[in-house]
Short mmCIF file of C-alpha atoms in Angstrom, two decimals:
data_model
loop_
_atom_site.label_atom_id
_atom_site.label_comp_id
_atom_site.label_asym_id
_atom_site.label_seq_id
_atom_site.Cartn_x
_atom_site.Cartn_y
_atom_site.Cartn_z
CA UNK A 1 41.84 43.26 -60.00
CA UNK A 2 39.36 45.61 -60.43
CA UNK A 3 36.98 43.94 -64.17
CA UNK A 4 34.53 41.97 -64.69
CA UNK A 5 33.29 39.29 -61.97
CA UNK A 6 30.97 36.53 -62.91
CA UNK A 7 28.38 35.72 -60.43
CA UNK A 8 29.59 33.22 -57.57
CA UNK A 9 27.34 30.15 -57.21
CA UNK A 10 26.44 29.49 -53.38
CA UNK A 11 28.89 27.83 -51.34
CA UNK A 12 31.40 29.06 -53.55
CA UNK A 13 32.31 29.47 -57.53
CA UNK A 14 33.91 26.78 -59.55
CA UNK A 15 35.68 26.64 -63.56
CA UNK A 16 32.41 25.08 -63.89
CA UNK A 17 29.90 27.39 -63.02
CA UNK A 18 27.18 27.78 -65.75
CA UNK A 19 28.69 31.37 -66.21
CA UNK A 20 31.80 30.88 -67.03
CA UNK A 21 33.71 34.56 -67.65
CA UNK A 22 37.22 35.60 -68.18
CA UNK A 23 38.31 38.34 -65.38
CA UNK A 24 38.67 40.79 -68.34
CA UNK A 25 36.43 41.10 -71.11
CA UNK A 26 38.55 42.79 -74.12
CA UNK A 27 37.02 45.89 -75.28
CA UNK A 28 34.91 46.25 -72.04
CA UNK A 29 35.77 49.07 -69.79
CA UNK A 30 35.98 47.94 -65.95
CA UNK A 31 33.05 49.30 -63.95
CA UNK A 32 33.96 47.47 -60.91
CA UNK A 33 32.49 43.40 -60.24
CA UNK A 34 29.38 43.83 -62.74
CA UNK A 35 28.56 40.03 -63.75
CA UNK A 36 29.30 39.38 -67.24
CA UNK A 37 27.56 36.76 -68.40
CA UNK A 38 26.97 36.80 -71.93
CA UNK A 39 23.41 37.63 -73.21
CA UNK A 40 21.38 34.40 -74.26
CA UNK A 41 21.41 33.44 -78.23
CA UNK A 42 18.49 34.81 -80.15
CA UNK A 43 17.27 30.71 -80.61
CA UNK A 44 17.10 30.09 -76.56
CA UNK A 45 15.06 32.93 -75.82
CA UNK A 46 11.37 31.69 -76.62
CA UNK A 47 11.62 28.74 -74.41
CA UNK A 48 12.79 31.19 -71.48
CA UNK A 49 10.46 33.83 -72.52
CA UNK A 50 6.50 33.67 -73.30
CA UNK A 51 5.41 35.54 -75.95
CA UNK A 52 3.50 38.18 -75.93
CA UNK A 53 -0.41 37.98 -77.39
CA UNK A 54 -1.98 41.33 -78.71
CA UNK A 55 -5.38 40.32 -76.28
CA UNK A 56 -2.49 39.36 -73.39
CA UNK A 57 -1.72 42.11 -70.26
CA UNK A 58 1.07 41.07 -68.64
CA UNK A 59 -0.65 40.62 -65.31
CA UNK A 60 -0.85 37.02 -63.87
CA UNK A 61 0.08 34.75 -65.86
CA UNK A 62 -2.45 32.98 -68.13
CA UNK A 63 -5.26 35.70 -67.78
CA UNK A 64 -6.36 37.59 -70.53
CA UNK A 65 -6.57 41.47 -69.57
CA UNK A 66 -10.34 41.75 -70.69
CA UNK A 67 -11.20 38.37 -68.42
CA UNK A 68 -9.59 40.50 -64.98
CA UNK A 69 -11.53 42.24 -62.76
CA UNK A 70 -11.54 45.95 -63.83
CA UNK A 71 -9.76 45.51 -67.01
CA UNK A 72 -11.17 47.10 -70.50
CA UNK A 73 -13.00 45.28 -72.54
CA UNK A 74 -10.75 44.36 -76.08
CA UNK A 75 -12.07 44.46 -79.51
CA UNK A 76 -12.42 40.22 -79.08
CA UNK A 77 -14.06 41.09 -75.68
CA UNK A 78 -16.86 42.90 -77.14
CA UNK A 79 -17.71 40.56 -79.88
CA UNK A 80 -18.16 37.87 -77.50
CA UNK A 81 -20.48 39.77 -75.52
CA UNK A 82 -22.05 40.83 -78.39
CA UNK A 83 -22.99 37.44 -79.93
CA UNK A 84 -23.69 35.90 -76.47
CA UNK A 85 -26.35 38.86 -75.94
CA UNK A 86 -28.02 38.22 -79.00
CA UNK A 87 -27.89 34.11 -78.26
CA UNK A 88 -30.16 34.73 -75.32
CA UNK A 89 -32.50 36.84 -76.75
CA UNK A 90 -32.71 34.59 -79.66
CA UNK A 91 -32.93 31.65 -76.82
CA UNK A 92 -36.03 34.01 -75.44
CA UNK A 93 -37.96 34.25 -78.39
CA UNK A 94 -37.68 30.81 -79.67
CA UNK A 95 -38.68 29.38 -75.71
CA UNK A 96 -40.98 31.70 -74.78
CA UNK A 97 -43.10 33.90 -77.51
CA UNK A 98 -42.41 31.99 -80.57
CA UNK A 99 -44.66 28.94 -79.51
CA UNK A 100 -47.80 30.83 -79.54
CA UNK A 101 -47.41 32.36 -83.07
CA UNK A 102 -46.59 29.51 -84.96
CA UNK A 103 -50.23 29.07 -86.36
CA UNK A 104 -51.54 32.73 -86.59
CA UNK A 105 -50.36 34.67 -90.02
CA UNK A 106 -47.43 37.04 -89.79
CA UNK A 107 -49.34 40.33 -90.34
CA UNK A 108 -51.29 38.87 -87.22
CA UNK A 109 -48.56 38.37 -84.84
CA UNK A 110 -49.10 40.49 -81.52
CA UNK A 111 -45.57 40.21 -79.25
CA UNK A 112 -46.40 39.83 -75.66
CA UNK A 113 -46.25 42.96 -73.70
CA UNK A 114 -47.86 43.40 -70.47
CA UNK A 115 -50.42 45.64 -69.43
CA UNK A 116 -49.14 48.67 -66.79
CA UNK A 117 -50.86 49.39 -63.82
CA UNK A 118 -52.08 52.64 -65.19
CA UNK A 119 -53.66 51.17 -67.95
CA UNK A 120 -55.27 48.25 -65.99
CA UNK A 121 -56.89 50.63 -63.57
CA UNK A 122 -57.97 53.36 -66.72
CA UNK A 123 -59.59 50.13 -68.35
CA UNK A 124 -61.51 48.96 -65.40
CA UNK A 125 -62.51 52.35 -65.32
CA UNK A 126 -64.16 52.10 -68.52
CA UNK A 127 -65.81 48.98 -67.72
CA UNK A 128 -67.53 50.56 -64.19
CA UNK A 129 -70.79 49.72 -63.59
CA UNK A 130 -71.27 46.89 -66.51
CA UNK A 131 -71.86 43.21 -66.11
CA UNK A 132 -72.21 40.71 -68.35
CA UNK A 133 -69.54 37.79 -69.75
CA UNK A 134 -65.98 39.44 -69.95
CA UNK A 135 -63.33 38.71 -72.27
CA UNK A 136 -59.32 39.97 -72.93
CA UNK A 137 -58.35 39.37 -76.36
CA UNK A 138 -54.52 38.06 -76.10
CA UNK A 139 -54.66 37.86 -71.95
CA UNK A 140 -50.87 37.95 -71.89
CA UNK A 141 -50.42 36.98 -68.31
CA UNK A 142 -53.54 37.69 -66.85
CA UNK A 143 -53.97 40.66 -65.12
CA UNK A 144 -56.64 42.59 -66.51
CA UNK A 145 -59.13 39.37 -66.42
CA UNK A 146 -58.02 39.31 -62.93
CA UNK A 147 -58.56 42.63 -61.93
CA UNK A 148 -62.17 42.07 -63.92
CA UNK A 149 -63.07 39.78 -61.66
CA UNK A 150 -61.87 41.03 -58.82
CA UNK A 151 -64.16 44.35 -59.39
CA UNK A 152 -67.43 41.73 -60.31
CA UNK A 153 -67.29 41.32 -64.24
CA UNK A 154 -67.86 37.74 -64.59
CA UNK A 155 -67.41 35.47 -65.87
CA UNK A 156 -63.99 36.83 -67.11
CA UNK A 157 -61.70 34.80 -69.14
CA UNK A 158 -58.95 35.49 -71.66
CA UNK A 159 -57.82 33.76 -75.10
CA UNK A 160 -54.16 33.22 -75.74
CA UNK A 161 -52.17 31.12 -77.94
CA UNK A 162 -48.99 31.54 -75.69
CA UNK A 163 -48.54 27.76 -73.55
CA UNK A 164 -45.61 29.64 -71.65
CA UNK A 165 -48.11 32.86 -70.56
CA UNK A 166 -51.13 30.55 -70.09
CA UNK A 167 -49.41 29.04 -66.94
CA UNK A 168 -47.77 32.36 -66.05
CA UNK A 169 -51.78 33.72 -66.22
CA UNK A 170 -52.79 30.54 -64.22
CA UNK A 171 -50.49 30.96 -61.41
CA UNK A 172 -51.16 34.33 -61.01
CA UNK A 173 -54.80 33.49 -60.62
CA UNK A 174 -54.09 30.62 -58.10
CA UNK A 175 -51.99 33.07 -55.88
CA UNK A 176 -54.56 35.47 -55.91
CA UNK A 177 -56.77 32.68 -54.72
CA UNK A 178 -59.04 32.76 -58.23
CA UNK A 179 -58.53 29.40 -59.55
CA UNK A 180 -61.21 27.84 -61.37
CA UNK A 181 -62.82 31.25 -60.98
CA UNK A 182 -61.59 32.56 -63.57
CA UNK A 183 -60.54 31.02 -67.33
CA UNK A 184 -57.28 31.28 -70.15
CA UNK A 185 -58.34 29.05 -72.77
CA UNK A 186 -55.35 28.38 -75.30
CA UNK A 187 -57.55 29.41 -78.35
CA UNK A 188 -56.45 31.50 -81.55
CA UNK A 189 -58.93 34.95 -81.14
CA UNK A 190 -59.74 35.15 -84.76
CA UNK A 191 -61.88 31.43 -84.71
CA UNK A 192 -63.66 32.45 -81.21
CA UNK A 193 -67.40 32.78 -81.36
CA UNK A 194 -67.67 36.73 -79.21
CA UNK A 195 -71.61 36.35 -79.90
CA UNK A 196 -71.42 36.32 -76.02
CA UNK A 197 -69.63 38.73 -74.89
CA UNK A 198 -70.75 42.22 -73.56
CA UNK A 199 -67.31 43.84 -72.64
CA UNK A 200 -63.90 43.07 -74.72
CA UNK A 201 -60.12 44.21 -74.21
CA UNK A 202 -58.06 44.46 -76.60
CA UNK A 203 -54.54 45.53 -76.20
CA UNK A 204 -53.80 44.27 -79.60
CA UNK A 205 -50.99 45.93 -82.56
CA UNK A 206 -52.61 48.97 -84.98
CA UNK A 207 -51.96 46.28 -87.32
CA UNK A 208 -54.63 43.84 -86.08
CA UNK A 209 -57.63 46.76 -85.32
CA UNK A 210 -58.83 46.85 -89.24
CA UNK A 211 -59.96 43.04 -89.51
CA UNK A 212 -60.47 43.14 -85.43
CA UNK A 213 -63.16 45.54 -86.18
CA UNK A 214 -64.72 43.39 -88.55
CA UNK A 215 -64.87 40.42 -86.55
CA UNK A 216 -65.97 42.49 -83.13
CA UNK A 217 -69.29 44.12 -86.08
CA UNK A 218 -69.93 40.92 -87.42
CA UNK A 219 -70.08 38.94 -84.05
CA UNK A 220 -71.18 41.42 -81.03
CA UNK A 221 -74.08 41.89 -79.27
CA UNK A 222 -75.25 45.67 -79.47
CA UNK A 223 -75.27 46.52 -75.84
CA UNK A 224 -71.48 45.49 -75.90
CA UNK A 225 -68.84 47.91 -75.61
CA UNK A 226 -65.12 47.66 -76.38
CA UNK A 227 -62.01 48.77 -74.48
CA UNK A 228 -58.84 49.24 -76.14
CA UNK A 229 -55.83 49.97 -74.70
CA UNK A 230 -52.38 51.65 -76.51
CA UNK A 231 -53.98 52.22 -79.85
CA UNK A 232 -57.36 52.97 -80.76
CA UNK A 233 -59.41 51.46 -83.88
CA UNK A 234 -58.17 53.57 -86.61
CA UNK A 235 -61.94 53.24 -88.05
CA UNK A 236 -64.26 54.11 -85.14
CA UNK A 237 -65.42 56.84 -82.64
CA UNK A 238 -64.75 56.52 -79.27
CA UNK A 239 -67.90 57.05 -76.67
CA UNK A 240 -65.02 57.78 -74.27
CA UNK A 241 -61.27 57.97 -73.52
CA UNK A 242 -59.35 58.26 -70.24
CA UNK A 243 -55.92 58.95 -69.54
CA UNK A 244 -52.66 60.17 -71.39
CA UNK A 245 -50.03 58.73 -74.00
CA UNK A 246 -49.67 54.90 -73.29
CA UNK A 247 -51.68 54.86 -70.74
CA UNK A 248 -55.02 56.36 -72.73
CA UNK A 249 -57.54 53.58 -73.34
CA UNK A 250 -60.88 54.10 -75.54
CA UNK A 251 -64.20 52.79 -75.41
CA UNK A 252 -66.40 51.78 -78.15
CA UNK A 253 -70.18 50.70 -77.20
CA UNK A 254 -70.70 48.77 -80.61
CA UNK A 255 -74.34 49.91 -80.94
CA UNK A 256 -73.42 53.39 -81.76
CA UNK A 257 -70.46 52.42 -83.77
CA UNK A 258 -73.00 50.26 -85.80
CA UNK A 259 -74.70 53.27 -86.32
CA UNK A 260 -71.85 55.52 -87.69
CA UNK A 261 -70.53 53.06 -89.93
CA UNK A 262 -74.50 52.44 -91.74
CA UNK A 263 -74.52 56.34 -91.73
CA UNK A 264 -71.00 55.97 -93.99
CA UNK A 265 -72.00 53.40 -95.82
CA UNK A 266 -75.15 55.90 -97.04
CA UNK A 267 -73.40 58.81 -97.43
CA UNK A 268 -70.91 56.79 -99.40
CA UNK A 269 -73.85 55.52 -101.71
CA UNK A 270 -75.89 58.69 -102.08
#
């Protein structure tokens, strides 16, 4: 008779099949042997079914859609990336820059930022031709007192607070086969004696030029001369520039600036 079949177990139905169905369902109209097993109660789905998380894709099971290869990134997603990003830079800082400002005032502070190759070879330019002792104020990792003495400016050394950049400068001068040629001497630039010195670098913050340029008049010899890289001293005249936008340096030969700022100070009195 033509109704409403259950499903036959294999090797053959029984009255006690787990679907147990009448032939005829009242009220149902016959559409041949469809199974008719009744739909589960409301209370027995959610141990049958998972549920269904907002962040969830139904893909394989157990894997958020943002953690699968290819899959958008969710609103969670993002905000995990976002605070892990900002743990490693945090991570950076503290590890590796923060050590060397602990002891020099805030207003101070130079972040490390190395030299490019443009500017290294515009500087050198501006020292052709010079001798004398050579020194980079905040040597970074050591590649302009390298390339110093390399072109026969010695002795060459550079001051940095930094312990992590120090042995950065250090191995780079013991690959280039320089060690013990040259020096980095972990020393805080503002209680260095430059008394010395006949040729200075400074790729230093705009910040730092003003009392920089009191130190470098107060301390220099007068046949010294100053290179600075990025920014120039807001104060003085440059005896010469070379190159473009970042890469322009300026030098300074502190006799003449000597000169200009006891012509000021007159002019400013008179």
């Amino acid at each position: 008779m033509p109704g409403c079949v259950p499903p036959q177990p294999r090797g053959g139905g029984s009255a006690d099949s787990p679907c147990p169905c009448p032939s005829r369902v009242p009220g149902v109209p016959a559409e041949g042997n469809r199974p008719c097993c009744p739909p589960l109660p409301v209370a027995m789905k959610p141990a049958m079914e998972p549920a269904m998380d907002p962040g969830w894709d139904p893909g394989e099971p157990g894997e958020p859609s943002w953690a699968r290869p290819g899959a958008a990134l969710g609103g969670r997603g993002l905000l995990a990336l976002a605070a892990a990003s900002g743990a490693a830079v945090w991570a950076t800082w503290a590890v590796l820059l923060m050590p060397g400002f602990r002891r020099v005032p805030l207003r101070l502070q130079v972040p490390y930022q190395p030299s490019s190759p443009r500017q290294v070879a515009n500087t050198l330019a501006l020292l052709q031709g010079r001798a004398g002792k050579t020194v980079d104020l905040g040597s970074g990792d050591g590649r302009l007192v390298l390339e110093a003495y390399k072109q026969g400016l010695r002795p060459a050394l550079g001051y940095e607070l930094n312990p992590w950049l120090l042995c950065l400068a250090n191995y780079r001068a013991w690959r280039a086969g320089y060690h013990g040629k040259v020096s980095f001497l972990k020393k805080d630039l503002w209680k260095v004696n430059l008394s010395d010195c006949h040729n200075v670098i400074v790729f230093l913050a705009p910040s730092v030029k003003p009392p920089l340029a009191t130190k470098l008049l107060a301390e220099l010899p007068d046949d010294a001369r100053v290179v600075a890289g990025r920014y120039p001293f807001p104060s003085w005249s440059p005896s010469c520039t070379l190159g473009q936008g970042l890469d322009q340096v300026w030098a300074y030969d502190i006799k003449e600036v000597r000169r200009e700022v006891q012509d000021r100070a007159q002019q400013s009195q008179g």
